[in-house]
Amino acid sequence: FVGYGITAKDPAYDDYADIDVKGKVVLMLRKEPQQGNPHSGFAGLNASRHATFRSKVLNAVKHGAAAVIMVNDNYGAVINQGKAESSWKKAVAEFKGVADELAAADSPSKELRDKVGKAAERIKALGDSLDGDFDQIITLNEAGGGSITKKAPVFFAKRSEIDAIVTASLGKSLVELEAAIDKDLKPVSGLISDWKVTCEANIRIEKTGAKNVVGVLEGEGPLADETIVVGAHYDHLGMGGAGSLAPWTKEIHNGADDNASGSSALLEVARYFGSRQEKPSRRLVFIAFSGEERGLLGSAYYVANPRFALEDTVAMVNMDMVGRLADHKLIVHGTGTATQFDPLVDELNELHKFTITKKPSGFGPSDHTSFYTKKIPVLHIFTGTHKDYHRPSDDYEKVNVKGMRRITHFVTDIVERTVESKERPEYKATRPPRQASRGKPRPYFGSLPDFSRTVKGYAIMGVGPGSPAEKAGLKEGDVIVKVGKHDIVAGLEDFDVALREFKAGEKVKVVVKRGDKGEKTVTLEVTLGQPR
């Protein structure tokens, strides 16, 4: 038993101190100590990086564990039960409201009667859940997938099955052990004697192909060999699962805003240019990307296998979530990626009358990033996130169609001015935006992940200008396989965990595989920057 399975420097806490787990199965609790304490040494009421599944399993592997068994923490079960009770009480109040409305109606409508019926069904369902088990076995997707378990099998068990074993061996129940750790932040790890584990785990990952959809409108004249890409991703989350912010549901995630809105706008921009009598001065390539939600896969594939030469691709305009225009507010990313873009946006907005927030950086969580890493100027149009993001509730009735029409006209004008301009947009380097970190901030490295490649290690599609990675000599296409003493096997999250072991200003040796087949091993020294 290894408590929460955590080894931390700040606060000083180590569940593995004075215990040898090499070749043994470790049993651990989810999350971290003192979760309900705002003054916790970890992250207060927020979960620190030590609470993640990946961090816990990597730490177990680092200490030589043969396998991991994890159980729910008691604090989480109590909180979940409280939430369930609160939801039930809220449903009862809502039912009373619609029942009173029904009683007061002289001739109640079918819609009102259906509303009462649904409210009653909700009460029953939530009431049934109160009698259920708050010690739930998690699904594979909830744990973040299976790549980490290449090093050791990982299992999840019910507390009720494990508690008697722990009590018999350690003299205290799981609840008592958690309380002891929370009290003074001292580990209570110990050997569960007279027990052995026989186990087997198999994970089969099935891959399938996906398609980008490309439409081409050839240009005419001296600039006809230059290309402008207009893009939007058309994939979403299907029935939920990985990426969903409502992972407990199995409902269809239609993604009306993310990104049926951008896909629709893309079709309308293409229709406009395709219906003109005259050909554009530059080639227009319209791309509906797939795989964006899995890590910009479609756009990363295109820039690695371009239909038209990237050196002659002069700009990329991207639309991702343009369906929720409110109070005329529009966000335009990439205004600093070309000398011409900032004044162009201002000039065109005199006609379109948006309240624009300009973001100079060409980096961000959408397909324009794939092009910007190739030093292609980009603009990304966005109406902002909302409470329905990555949930089944992102549906068509909440889309502002009139706002989409305005945005589409704005994008069409941007593309038209760029297509017909005699001068090519002049690329400018920008820095990646600051990223929110979980728990203690990690030092700045400056790499850009390439999720389109399946490799052992952390593949990068580029580095930020002026970043520690660029200064050290890391390049597009490199695969990072070691940071200091830490082997990088399972990609970005391995890299993230390793990087957090260092501080800004430290010089760290980074080993990369370089070349088309990773045939060359290069060791570079990176001086880490201040957290961003």
Short mmCIF file of C-alpha atoms in Angstrom, two decimals:
data_model
loop_
_atom_site.label_atom_id
_atom_site.label_comp_id
_atom_site.label_asym_id
_atom_site.label_seq_id
_atom_site.Cartn_x
_atom_site.Cartn_y
_atom_site.Cartn_z
CA PHE A 1 0.00 0.00 0.00
CA VAL A 2 1.55 3.31 -1.08
CA GLY A 3 -1.04 5.85 0.03
CA TYR A 4 -1.66 8.28 -2.84
CA GLY A 5 1.39 7.06 -4.78
CA ILE A 6 2.99 10.51 -4.74
CA THR A 7 6.60 11.67 -4.60
CA ALA A 8 6.79 15.46 -4.33
CA LYS A 9 9.44 18.04 -3.49
CA ASP A 10 7.02 20.88 -2.71
CA PRO A 11 5.47 19.99 -0.38
CA ALA A 12 8.04 17.44 0.82
CA TYR A 13 6.03 14.24 0.67
CA ASP A 14 6.95 10.73 -0.48
CA ASP A 15 4.69 7.68 -0.24
CA TYR A 16 7.63 5.54 -1.40
CA ALA A 17 10.08 6.63 1.31
CA ASP A 18 11.58 3.71 3.23
CA ILE A 19 9.66 1.07 1.25
CA ASP A 20 10.89 -1.16 -1.58
CA VAL A 21 8.25 -1.82 -4.26
CA LYS A 22 10.50 -3.32 -6.94
CA GLY A 23 8.73 -6.27 -8.54
CA LYS A 24 5.66 -5.74 -6.34
CA VAL A 25 2.11 -4.62 -7.07
CA VAL A 26 1.33 -1.22 -5.54
CA LEU A 27 -2.11 -0.31 -4.24
CA MET A 28 -2.88 3.41 -4.22
CA LEU A 29 -5.66 5.94 -3.72
CA ARG A 30 -6.89 8.37 -6.35
CA LYS A 31 -6.23 12.13 -6.14
CA GLU A 32 -4.02 13.56 -3.36
CA PRO A 33 -4.01 14.36 0.39
CA GLN A 34 -5.95 17.24 1.97
CA GLN A 35 -8.29 17.75 -0.99
CA GLY A 36 -10.87 19.66 1.03
CA ASN A 37 -8.30 21.93 2.65
CA PRO A 38 -7.84 25.35 0.94
CA HIS A 39 -4.46 25.60 2.69
CA SER A 40 -3.22 22.22 1.47
CA GLY A 41 0.46 21.99 0.68
CA PHE A 42 -0.40 20.66 -2.77
CA ALA A 43 -2.82 22.88 -4.68
CA GLY A 44 -5.47 23.86 -2.16
CA LEU A 45 -8.91 22.96 -3.45
CA ASN A 46 -7.54 22.42 -6.95
CA ALA A 47 -5.89 19.21 -8.06
CA SER A 48 -2.13 19.47 -8.60
CA ARG A 49 -0.22 17.52 -11.26
CA HIS A 50 0.50 14.85 -8.63
CA ALA A 51 -3.21 13.92 -8.63
CA THR A 52 -3.25 12.79 -12.27
CA PHE A 53 -3.40 9.13 -13.24
CA ARG A 54 -0.36 9.51 -15.47
CA SER A 55 1.80 11.09 -12.77
CA LYS A 56 0.90 8.38 -10.27
CA VAL A 57 1.54 5.49 -12.67
CA LEU A 58 4.80 6.95 -13.96
CA ASN A 59 5.97 7.38 -10.36
CA ALA A 60 5.11 3.74 -9.59
CA VAL A 61 7.03 2.58 -12.66
CA LYS A 62 9.96 4.80 -11.71
CA HIS A 63 10.11 3.00 -8.35
CA GLY A 64 10.09 -0.42 -10.03
CA ALA A 65 6.48 -1.48 -9.43
CA ALA A 66 5.32 -4.49 -11.43
CA ALA A 67 1.68 -3.32 -11.60
CA VAL A 68 -0.71 -0.77 -10.13
CA ILE A 69 -4.09 -1.21 -8.47
CA MET A 70 -5.98 2.02 -7.82
CA VAL A 71 -9.09 2.69 -5.74
CA ASN A 72 -11.32 5.72 -5.34
CA ASP A 73 -10.52 8.15 -2.55
CA ASN A 74 -13.14 8.57 0.19
CA TYR A 75 -13.28 12.36 -0.16
CA GLY A 76 -14.34 12.08 -3.80
CA ALA A 77 -17.07 9.56 -2.94
CA VAL A 78 -18.48 11.86 -0.24
CA ILE A 79 -18.44 14.84 -2.60
CA ASN A 80 -20.16 12.83 -5.35
CA GLN A 81 -22.87 11.73 -2.96
CA GLY A 82 -23.41 15.35 -1.88
CA LYS A 83 -23.71 16.45 -5.50
CA ALA A 84 -26.23 13.70 -6.19
CA GLU A 85 -28.35 14.75 -3.21
CA SER A 86 -28.19 18.38 -4.32
CA SER A 87 -29.24 17.46 -7.88
CA TRP A 88 -32.16 15.43 -6.54
CA LYS A 89 -33.39 18.32 -4.36
CA LYS A 90 -33.10 20.71 -7.32
CA ALA A 91 -35.09 18.30 -9.51
CA VAL A 92 -37.83 18.08 -6.84
CA ALA A 93 -38.08 21.87 -6.75
CA GLU A 94 -38.26 22.06 -10.55
CA PHE A 95 -40.98 19.38 -10.60
CA LYS A 96 -43.02 21.30 -8.05
CA GLY A 97 -42.76 24.41 -10.23
CA VAL A 98 -44.03 22.73 -13.42
CA ALA A 99 -46.66 20.74 -11.47
CA ASP A 100 -48.04 24.00 -10.05
CA GLU A 101 -48.02 25.45 -13.56
CA LEU A 102 -49.98 22.42 -14.81
CA ALA A 103 -52.53 22.67 -11.99
CA ALA A 104 -53.11 26.36 -12.72
CA ALA A 105 -53.67 25.85 -16.45
CA ASP A 106 -57.30 25.65 -17.64
CA SER A 107 -56.30 23.73 -20.74
CA PRO A 108 -52.73 22.47 -20.35
CA SER A 109 -50.78 22.01 -23.57
CA LYS A 110 -49.13 18.76 -24.60
CA GLU A 111 -45.79 20.51 -24.26
CA LEU A 112 -46.54 21.36 -20.61
CA ARG A 113 -47.73 17.82 -19.83
CA ASP A 114 -44.58 16.40 -21.43
CA LYS A 115 -42.51 18.80 -19.37
CA VAL A 116 -44.11 17.49 -16.15
CA GLY A 117 -43.51 13.91 -17.28
CA LYS A 118 -39.84 14.53 -17.99
CA ALA A 119 -39.41 16.30 -14.64
CA ALA A 120 -40.92 13.27 -12.86
CA GLU A 121 -38.62 10.91 -14.77
CA ARG A 122 -35.63 13.00 -13.75
CA ILE A 123 -36.63 12.82 -10.06
CA LYS A 124 -36.92 9.03 -10.28
CA ALA A 125 -33.57 8.64 -12.04
CA LEU A 126 -31.77 10.88 -9.56
CA GLY A 127 -33.53 9.17 -6.64
CA ASP A 128 -32.38 5.78 -7.89
CA SER A 129 -28.82 7.12 -8.09
CA LEU A 130 -28.94 8.08 -4.40
CA ASP A 131 -29.43 4.41 -3.57
CA GLY A 132 -26.53 3.48 -5.83
CA ASP A 133 -22.84 3.01 -5.30
CA PHE A 134 -20.61 6.10 -5.21
CA ASP A 135 -17.53 3.92 -5.45
CA GLN A 136 -17.62 3.56 -9.22
CA ILE A 137 -15.07 1.78 -11.39
CA ILE A 138 -13.83 4.28 -13.98
CA THR A 139 -13.73 3.61 -17.72
CA LEU A 140 -10.54 3.42 -19.74
CA ASN A 141 -11.25 6.78 -21.42
CA GLU A 142 -11.66 8.50 -18.05
CA ALA A 143 -8.11 7.48 -17.20
CA GLY A 144 -6.76 9.06 -20.37
CA GLY A 145 -6.20 6.04 -22.58
CA GLY A 146 -3.75 3.17 -22.48
CA SER A 147 -0.36 4.41 -23.74
CA ILE A 148 1.18 4.66 -20.28
CA THR A 149 0.37 1.04 -19.43
CA LYS A 150 3.02 -0.17 -21.85
CA LYS A 151 5.35 -0.05 -18.86
CA ALA A 152 3.10 -1.71 -16.28
CA PRO A 153 -0.47 -3.01 -16.20
CA VAL A 154 -2.88 -0.74 -14.32
CA PHE A 155 -6.13 -1.87 -12.68
CA PHE A 156 -8.98 -0.14 -10.89
CA ALA A 157 -10.72 -1.89 -7.97
CA LYS A 158 -13.68 -1.19 -5.72
CA ARG A 159 -12.86 0.00 -2.21
CA SER A 160 -15.26 -2.54 -0.75
CA GLU A 161 -13.20 -5.38 -2.26
CA ILE A 162 -9.88 -3.99 -1.07
CA ASP A 163 -10.74 -2.52 2.35
CA ALA A 164 -10.84 -5.81 4.26
CA ILE A 165 -7.45 -6.81 2.87
CA VAL A 166 -5.87 -3.50 3.88
CA THR A 167 -7.46 -3.53 7.34
CA ALA A 168 -6.25 -7.06 8.03
CA SER A 169 -2.66 -6.24 7.02
CA LEU A 170 -2.20 -2.67 8.23
CA GLY A 171 -4.62 -2.57 11.15
CA LYS A 172 -6.54 0.40 9.77
CA SER A 173 -9.25 0.83 7.15
CA LEU A 174 -8.78 2.91 4.01
CA VAL A 175 -10.83 5.72 5.58
CA GLU A 176 -8.62 5.71 8.68
CA LEU A 177 -5.43 5.67 6.59
CA GLU A 178 -6.65 8.62 4.50
CA ALA A 179 -7.53 10.55 7.65
CA ALA A 180 -4.08 9.88 9.11
CA ILE A 181 -2.34 11.17 5.98
CA ASP A 182 -4.57 14.25 5.82
CA LYS A 183 -3.91 15.09 9.46
CA ASP A 184 -0.14 15.64 9.30
CA LEU A 185 0.80 14.92 5.67
CA LYS A 186 2.94 11.92 6.64
CA PRO A 187 2.88 8.72 4.52
CA VAL A 188 1.44 5.51 6.00
CA SER A 189 2.73 3.06 3.40
CA GLY A 190 3.22 -0.57 4.28
CA LEU A 191 3.44 -4.15 3.03
CA ILE A 192 0.17 -6.01 2.59
CA SER A 193 1.51 -9.33 3.79
CA ASP A 194 0.34 -12.81 2.81
CA TRP A 195 -1.25 -11.60 -0.40
CA LYS A 196 -0.19 -12.12 -4.00
CA VAL A 197 -1.72 -10.79 -7.18
CA THR A 198 -2.16 -12.75 -10.39
CA CYS A 199 -3.31 -10.47 -13.18
CA GLU A 200 -3.32 -9.88 -16.91
CA ALA A 201 -4.21 -6.76 -18.89
CA ASN A 202 -4.69 -6.45 -22.63
CA ILE A 203 -5.37 -3.26 -24.55
CA ARG A 204 -6.06 -3.35 -28.26
CA ILE A 205 -5.86 -0.04 -30.08
CA GLU A 206 -7.62 0.01 -33.43
CA LYS A 207 -6.74 2.75 -35.90
CA THR A 208 -8.69 3.90 -38.89
CA GLY A 209 -8.20 6.38 -41.69
CA ALA A 210 -9.88 9.77 -41.85
CA LYS A 211 -10.17 12.16 -44.77
CA ASN A 212 -9.56 15.82 -45.36
CA VAL A 213 -11.94 17.23 -47.98
CA VAL A 214 -10.19 19.60 -50.39
CA GLY A 215 -11.65 21.92 -53.01
CA VAL A 216 -9.45 23.89 -55.40
CA LEU A 217 -10.22 27.06 -57.34
CA GLU A 218 -7.31 27.80 -59.66
CA GLY A 219 -6.04 31.35 -60.02
CA GLU A 220 -5.28 33.30 -63.16
CA GLY A 221 -2.46 35.70 -63.93
CA PRO A 222 1.12 36.24 -62.72
CA LEU A 223 0.28 35.19 -59.12
CA ALA A 224 -1.69 32.07 -60.07
CA ASP A 225 0.90 29.68 -58.61
CA GLU A 226 0.56 31.23 -55.16
CA THR A 227 -1.96 29.62 -52.81
CA ILE A 228 -4.27 30.82 -50.05
CA VAL A 229 -5.83 28.14 -47.84
CA VAL A 230 -9.23 28.65 -46.21
CA GLY A 231 -9.98 25.98 -43.63
CA ALA A 232 -12.27 24.63 -40.92
CA HIS A 233 -12.37 21.26 -39.19
CA TYR A 234 -15.47 19.12 -39.63
CA ASP A 235 -14.83 16.40 -37.03
CA HIS A 236 -16.24 16.44 -33.52
CA LEU A 237 -16.58 13.98 -30.61
CA GLY A 238 -19.19 11.49 -31.78
CA MET A 239 -20.84 9.90 -28.75
CA GLY A 240 -18.47 11.64 -26.34
CA GLY A 241 -15.63 9.81 -24.65
CA ALA A 242 -12.14 11.31 -24.95
CA GLY A 243 -12.34 15.09 -25.11
CA SER A 244 -15.91 15.38 -23.85
CA LEU A 245 -16.57 17.64 -20.88
CA ALA A 246 -19.60 15.47 -20.11
CA PRO A 247 -17.82 12.07 -20.12
CA TRP A 248 -20.59 10.41 -18.12
CA THR A 249 -23.01 10.69 -21.07
CA LYS A 250 -23.29 8.58 -24.20
CA GLU A 251 -25.32 11.20 -26.06
CA ILE A 252 -24.42 12.43 -29.52
CA HIS A 253 -22.16 15.46 -29.41
CA ASN A 254 -23.40 17.28 -32.53
CA GLY A 255 -20.89 20.13 -32.25
CA ALA A 256 -23.13 22.77 -33.83
CA ASP A 257 -20.69 25.52 -32.92
CA ASP A 258 -17.61 23.30 -32.78
CA ASN A 259 -17.38 23.08 -35.68
CA ALA A 260 -20.44 22.79 -37.88
CA SER A 261 -20.46 26.59 -37.76
CA GLY A 262 -16.96 26.87 -39.23
CA SER A 263 -17.64 24.11 -41.78
CA SER A 264 -20.80 25.90 -42.93
CA ALA A 265 -18.96 29.19 -43.20
CA LEU A 266 -16.21 27.46 -45.20
CA LEU A 267 -18.78 26.17 -47.70
CA GLU A 268 -20.30 29.62 -48.04
CA VAL A 269 -16.93 31.28 -48.65
CA ALA A 270 -16.19 28.63 -51.30
CA ARG A 271 -19.63 29.13 -52.87
CA TYR A 272 -19.04 32.88 -53.14
CA PHE A 273 -15.68 32.59 -54.89
CA GLY A 274 -16.85 29.68 -57.04
CA SER A 275 -19.84 31.68 -58.31
CA ARG A 276 -17.80 34.67 -59.51
CA GLN A 277 -17.30 35.10 -63.23
CA GLU A 278 -13.64 36.07 -62.96
CA LYS A 279 -10.98 33.75 -61.57
CA PRO A 280 -9.01 34.82 -58.47
CA SER A 281 -5.50 36.19 -58.88
CA ARG A 282 -4.17 33.47 -56.59
CA ARG A 283 -5.18 29.85 -56.19
CA LEU A 284 -7.76 29.24 -53.46
CA VAL A 285 -7.69 25.92 -51.63
CA PHE A 286 -10.65 25.17 -49.35
CA ILE A 287 -9.97 22.41 -46.81
CA ALA A 288 -12.37 20.74 -44.36
CA PHE A 289 -9.98 19.08 -41.93
CA SER A 290 -10.56 15.87 -40.01
CA GLY A 291 -8.87 14.86 -36.76
CA GLU A 292 -8.64 18.34 -35.26
CA GLU A 293 -10.14 17.18 -31.98
CA ARG A 294 -7.47 14.47 -31.70
CA GLY A 295 -4.62 16.97 -32.04
CA LEU A 296 -4.75 18.86 -35.37
CA LEU A 297 -4.20 15.57 -37.20
CA GLY A 298 -5.77 16.58 -40.53
CA SER A 299 -3.97 19.90 -40.87
CA ALA A 300 -0.68 18.40 -39.66
CA TYR A 301 -1.02 15.73 -42.32
CA TYR A 302 -1.71 18.32 -45.02
CA VAL A 303 1.34 20.46 -44.26
CA ALA A 304 3.46 17.29 -44.19
CA ASN A 305 1.94 16.19 -47.53
CA PRO A 306 0.86 19.45 -49.20
CA ARG A 307 -1.19 19.42 -52.39
CA PHE A 308 0.53 22.67 -53.36
CA ALA A 309 4.01 23.85 -52.38
CA LEU A 310 4.13 25.40 -48.90
CA GLU A 311 6.74 27.94 -50.00
CA ASP A 312 4.10 29.30 -52.37
CA THR A 313 1.30 29.17 -49.79
CA VAL A 314 1.05 32.80 -48.77
CA ALA A 315 -1.68 32.71 -46.10
CA MET A 316 -4.15 30.50 -44.25
CA VAL A 317 -7.51 31.67 -42.86
CA ASN A 318 -9.18 29.36 -40.33
CA MET A 319 -12.69 29.31 -38.87
CA ASP A 320 -13.30 27.31 -35.70
CA MET A 321 -16.39 28.01 -33.56
CA VAL A 322 -17.93 31.02 -35.26
CA GLY A 323 -21.54 30.25 -34.30
CA ARG A 324 -22.00 32.12 -31.01
CA LEU A 325 -21.61 35.78 -31.90
CA ALA A 326 -22.89 37.86 -28.96
CA ASP A 327 -22.79 41.64 -28.49
CA HIS A 328 -20.88 41.87 -31.82
CA LYS A 329 -17.78 40.43 -30.09
CA LEU A 330 -15.32 38.64 -32.37
CA ILE A 331 -11.85 37.27 -31.63
CA VAL A 332 -9.25 37.31 -34.40
CA HIS A 333 -6.04 35.38 -33.79
CA GLY A 334 -2.90 35.83 -35.87
CA THR A 335 -3.07 39.59 -36.48
CA GLY A 336 0.65 39.75 -35.76
CA THR A 337 1.66 36.96 -38.16
CA ALA A 338 1.92 39.22 -41.22
CA THR A 339 2.77 42.90 -41.51
CA GLN A 340 -0.44 43.53 -43.46
CA PHE A 341 -2.93 41.68 -41.24
CA ASP A 342 -3.42 44.07 -38.32
CA PRO A 343 -4.27 47.14 -40.46
CA LEU A 344 -6.33 44.97 -42.84
CA VAL A 345 -8.54 43.71 -40.00
CA ASP A 346 -9.02 47.27 -38.73
CA GLU A 347 -9.84 48.62 -42.17
CA LEU A 348 -12.40 45.93 -43.01
CA ASN A 349 -14.00 46.19 -39.59
CA GLU A 350 -14.98 49.77 -40.32
CA LEU A 351 -17.56 48.19 -42.61
CA HIS A 352 -18.48 45.11 -40.59
CA LYS A 353 -18.69 46.82 -37.17
CA PHE A 354 -17.57 44.00 -34.88
CA THR A 355 -16.09 44.59 -31.44
CA ILE A 356 -12.83 42.81 -32.20
CA THR A 357 -10.31 41.41 -29.76
CA LYS A 358 -7.05 40.94 -31.62
CA LYS A 359 -4.61 38.18 -30.66
CA PRO A 360 -1.26 38.62 -32.43
CA SER A 361 0.01 35.04 -31.96
CA GLY A 362 -0.32 32.47 -34.74
CA PHE A 363 -0.26 29.57 -32.28
CA GLY A 364 -3.37 28.10 -30.72
CA PRO A 365 -5.53 24.97 -30.38
CA SER A 366 -6.83 24.85 -33.94
CA ASP A 367 -5.68 24.02 -37.45
CA HIS A 368 -4.06 27.37 -38.25
CA THR A 369 -1.19 26.37 -35.93
CA SER A 370 -0.08 23.62 -38.32
CA PHE A 371 0.41 26.21 -41.06
CA TYR A 372 2.02 28.83 -38.85
CA THR A 373 4.72 26.39 -37.75
CA LYS A 374 5.67 26.31 -41.45
CA LYS A 375 6.08 30.10 -41.38
CA ILE A 376 2.83 30.79 -43.23
CA PRO A 377 0.87 33.87 -42.05
CA VAL A 378 -2.47 32.90 -40.52
CA LEU A 379 -5.73 34.39 -39.28
CA HIS A 380 -8.09 32.44 -37.06
CA ILE A 381 -11.67 33.61 -36.52
CA PHE A 382 -13.46 32.65 -33.29
CA THR A 383 -16.53 33.81 -31.34
CA GLY A 384 -15.38 32.42 -28.00
CA THR A 385 -16.01 29.42 -25.78
CA HIS A 386 -19.18 28.78 -23.77
CA LYS A 387 -20.81 26.39 -21.28
CA ASP A 388 -21.88 24.01 -24.08
CA TYR A 389 -18.33 23.50 -25.34
CA HIS A 390 -17.60 19.77 -25.91
CA ARG A 391 -20.98 18.81 -24.47
CA PRO A 392 -24.13 17.33 -26.07
CA SER A 393 -25.83 20.69 -25.47
CA ASP A 394 -23.80 22.33 -28.27
CA ASP A 395 -26.73 22.04 -30.66
CA TYR A 396 -28.22 23.93 -33.60
CA GLU A 397 -30.87 25.95 -31.77
CA LYS A 398 -28.15 27.89 -29.92
CA VAL A 399 -26.31 28.96 -33.08
CA ASN A 400 -26.54 32.62 -34.10
CA VAL A 401 -27.12 32.17 -37.85
CA LYS A 402 -27.31 35.92 -38.57
CA GLY A 403 -24.03 36.36 -36.74
CA MET A 404 -22.48 33.56 -38.80
CA ARG A 405 -23.58 35.33 -41.97
CA ARG A 406 -21.86 38.53 -40.83
CA ILE A 407 -18.68 36.64 -39.96
CA THR A 408 -18.70 34.83 -43.31
CA HIS A 409 -18.92 38.15 -45.16
CA PHE A 410 -16.03 39.45 -43.05
CA VAL A 411 -13.89 36.39 -43.83
CA THR A 412 -14.79 36.60 -47.52
CA ASP A 413 -13.57 40.20 -47.58
CA ILE A 414 -10.31 39.23 -45.84
CA VAL A 415 -9.69 36.42 -48.32
CA GLU A 416 -10.64 38.57 -51.31
CA ARG A 417 -8.32 41.40 -50.31
CA THR A 418 -5.47 38.94 -49.70
CA VAL A 419 -6.12 37.11 -52.97
CA GLU A 420 -6.11 40.27 -55.06
CA SER A 421 -3.30 42.13 -53.27
CA LYS A 422 -0.21 42.57 -55.44
CA GLU A 423 2.07 42.05 -52.48
CA ARG A 424 2.37 38.77 -50.65
CA PRO A 425 1.64 38.82 -46.87
CA GLU A 426 4.95 39.32 -45.10
CA TYR A 427 5.48 36.64 -42.43
CA LYS A 428 6.24 37.76 -38.88
CA ALA A 429 7.30 35.58 -35.94
CA THR A 430 5.11 35.65 -32.81
CA ARG A 431 5.39 33.95 -29.45
CA PRO A 432 3.02 31.18 -28.35
CA PRO A 433 0.34 32.45 -25.91
CA ARG A 434 0.69 31.73 -22.23
CA GLN A 435 -0.79 28.39 -21.25
CA ALA A 436 -2.71 27.70 -18.05
CA SER A 437 -0.87 25.10 -16.01
CA ARG A 438 -2.18 22.49 -13.61
CA GLY A 439 -0.72 22.92 -10.14
CA LYS A 440 2.81 24.23 -9.92
CA PRO A 441 3.88 25.98 -13.17
CA ARG A 442 6.45 24.21 -15.28
CA PRO A 443 9.47 25.99 -16.76
CA TYR A 444 9.14 27.26 -20.32
CA PHE A 445 10.57 25.00 -23.03
CA GLY A 446 8.93 26.22 -26.23
CA SER A 447 8.13 23.05 -28.23
CA LEU A 448 5.02 22.50 -30.33
CA PRO A 449 3.64 18.94 -30.20
CA ASP A 450 3.01 16.95 -33.36
CA PHE A 451 0.08 14.64 -32.60
CA SER A 452 -0.05 13.31 -36.14
CA ARG A 453 2.97 11.06 -35.60
CA THR A 454 2.88 7.79 -33.67
CA VAL A 455 6.36 7.35 -32.26
CA LYS A 456 8.10 6.29 -29.08
CA GLY A 457 8.87 9.66 -27.51
CA TYR A 458 7.53 13.19 -27.89
CA ALA A 459 7.36 14.36 -31.51
CA ILE A 460 7.43 18.10 -32.19
CA MET A 461 6.23 20.00 -35.24
CA GLY A 462 8.30 23.07 -34.43
CA VAL A 463 9.60 25.40 -31.73
CA GLY A 464 8.55 28.87 -30.64
CA PRO A 465 10.66 31.78 -31.90
CA GLY A 466 13.24 32.81 -29.32
CA SER A 467 12.27 29.90 -27.07
CA PRO A 468 14.76 27.82 -25.05
CA ALA A 469 14.10 24.93 -27.46
CA GLU A 470 14.98 27.04 -30.51
CA LYS A 471 18.10 28.48 -28.89
CA ALA A 472 19.30 24.97 -28.02
CA GLY A 473 18.89 23.81 -31.62
CA LEU A 474 15.75 21.66 -31.53
CA LYS A 475 14.10 21.43 -34.93
CA GLU A 476 10.86 20.57 -36.63
CA GLY A 477 10.50 16.80 -36.85
CA ASP A 478 12.64 16.01 -33.78
CA VAL A 479 11.45 13.34 -31.36
CA ILE A 480 12.44 13.96 -27.74
CA VAL A 481 13.29 10.66 -26.05
CA LYS A 482 15.00 11.83 -22.86
CA VAL A 483 14.93 14.92 -20.61
CA GLY A 484 17.66 14.81 -17.99
CA LYS A 485 17.41 11.32 -16.49
CA HIS A 486 13.77 10.89 -17.52
CA ASP A 487 12.95 8.63 -20.46
CA ILE A 488 10.15 10.00 -22.64
CA VAL A 489 8.04 7.14 -24.02
CA ALA A 490 4.35 8.06 -24.09
CA GLY A 491 4.51 11.51 -25.68
CA LEU A 492 3.54 14.94 -24.41
CA GLU A 493 2.35 13.92 -20.96
CA ASP A 494 5.59 12.04 -20.20
CA PHE A 495 7.42 15.18 -21.31
CA ASP A 496 5.23 17.40 -19.14
CA VAL A 497 5.81 15.29 -16.04
CA ALA A 498 9.57 15.23 -16.64
CA LEU A 499 9.83 18.97 -17.27
CA ARG A 500 8.15 19.80 -13.97
CA GLU A 501 11.08 18.23 -12.12
CA PHE A 502 13.21 21.22 -13.15
CA LYS A 503 13.22 24.95 -12.49
CA ALA A 504 13.64 27.98 -14.70
CA GLY A 505 17.32 28.73 -15.40
CA GLU A 506 18.44 25.10 -15.10
CA LYS A 507 20.46 23.60 -17.94
CA VAL A 508 18.96 20.28 -18.97
CA LYS A 509 20.32 17.71 -21.40
CA VAL A 510 17.70 16.71 -23.95
CA VAL A 511 18.16 13.69 -26.22
CA VAL A 512 16.33 13.72 -29.56
CA LYS A 513 15.98 11.35 -32.49
CA ARG A 514 16.43 13.24 -35.76
CA GLY A 515 15.95 12.35 -39.41
CA ASP A 516 13.14 10.81 -41.46
CA LYS A 517 13.50 7.50 -39.62
CA GLY A 518 15.02 8.82 -36.41
CA GLU A 519 18.36 7.39 -37.42
CA LYS A 520 20.42 10.15 -35.78
CA THR A 521 20.65 10.69 -32.00
CA VAL A 522 21.46 14.24 -30.89
CA THR A 523 22.05 15.51 -27.36
CA LEU A 524 21.30 19.18 -26.77
CA GLU A 525 21.55 21.41 -23.69
CA VAL A 526 18.45 23.49 -23.04
CA THR A 527 18.40 26.39 -20.58
CA LEU A 528 14.82 26.43 -19.31
CA GLY A 529 12.90 29.69 -19.22
CA GLN A 530 10.53 31.27 -16.73
CA PRO A 531 7.03 29.71 -16.62
CA ARG A 532 4.63 31.32 -19.12
#
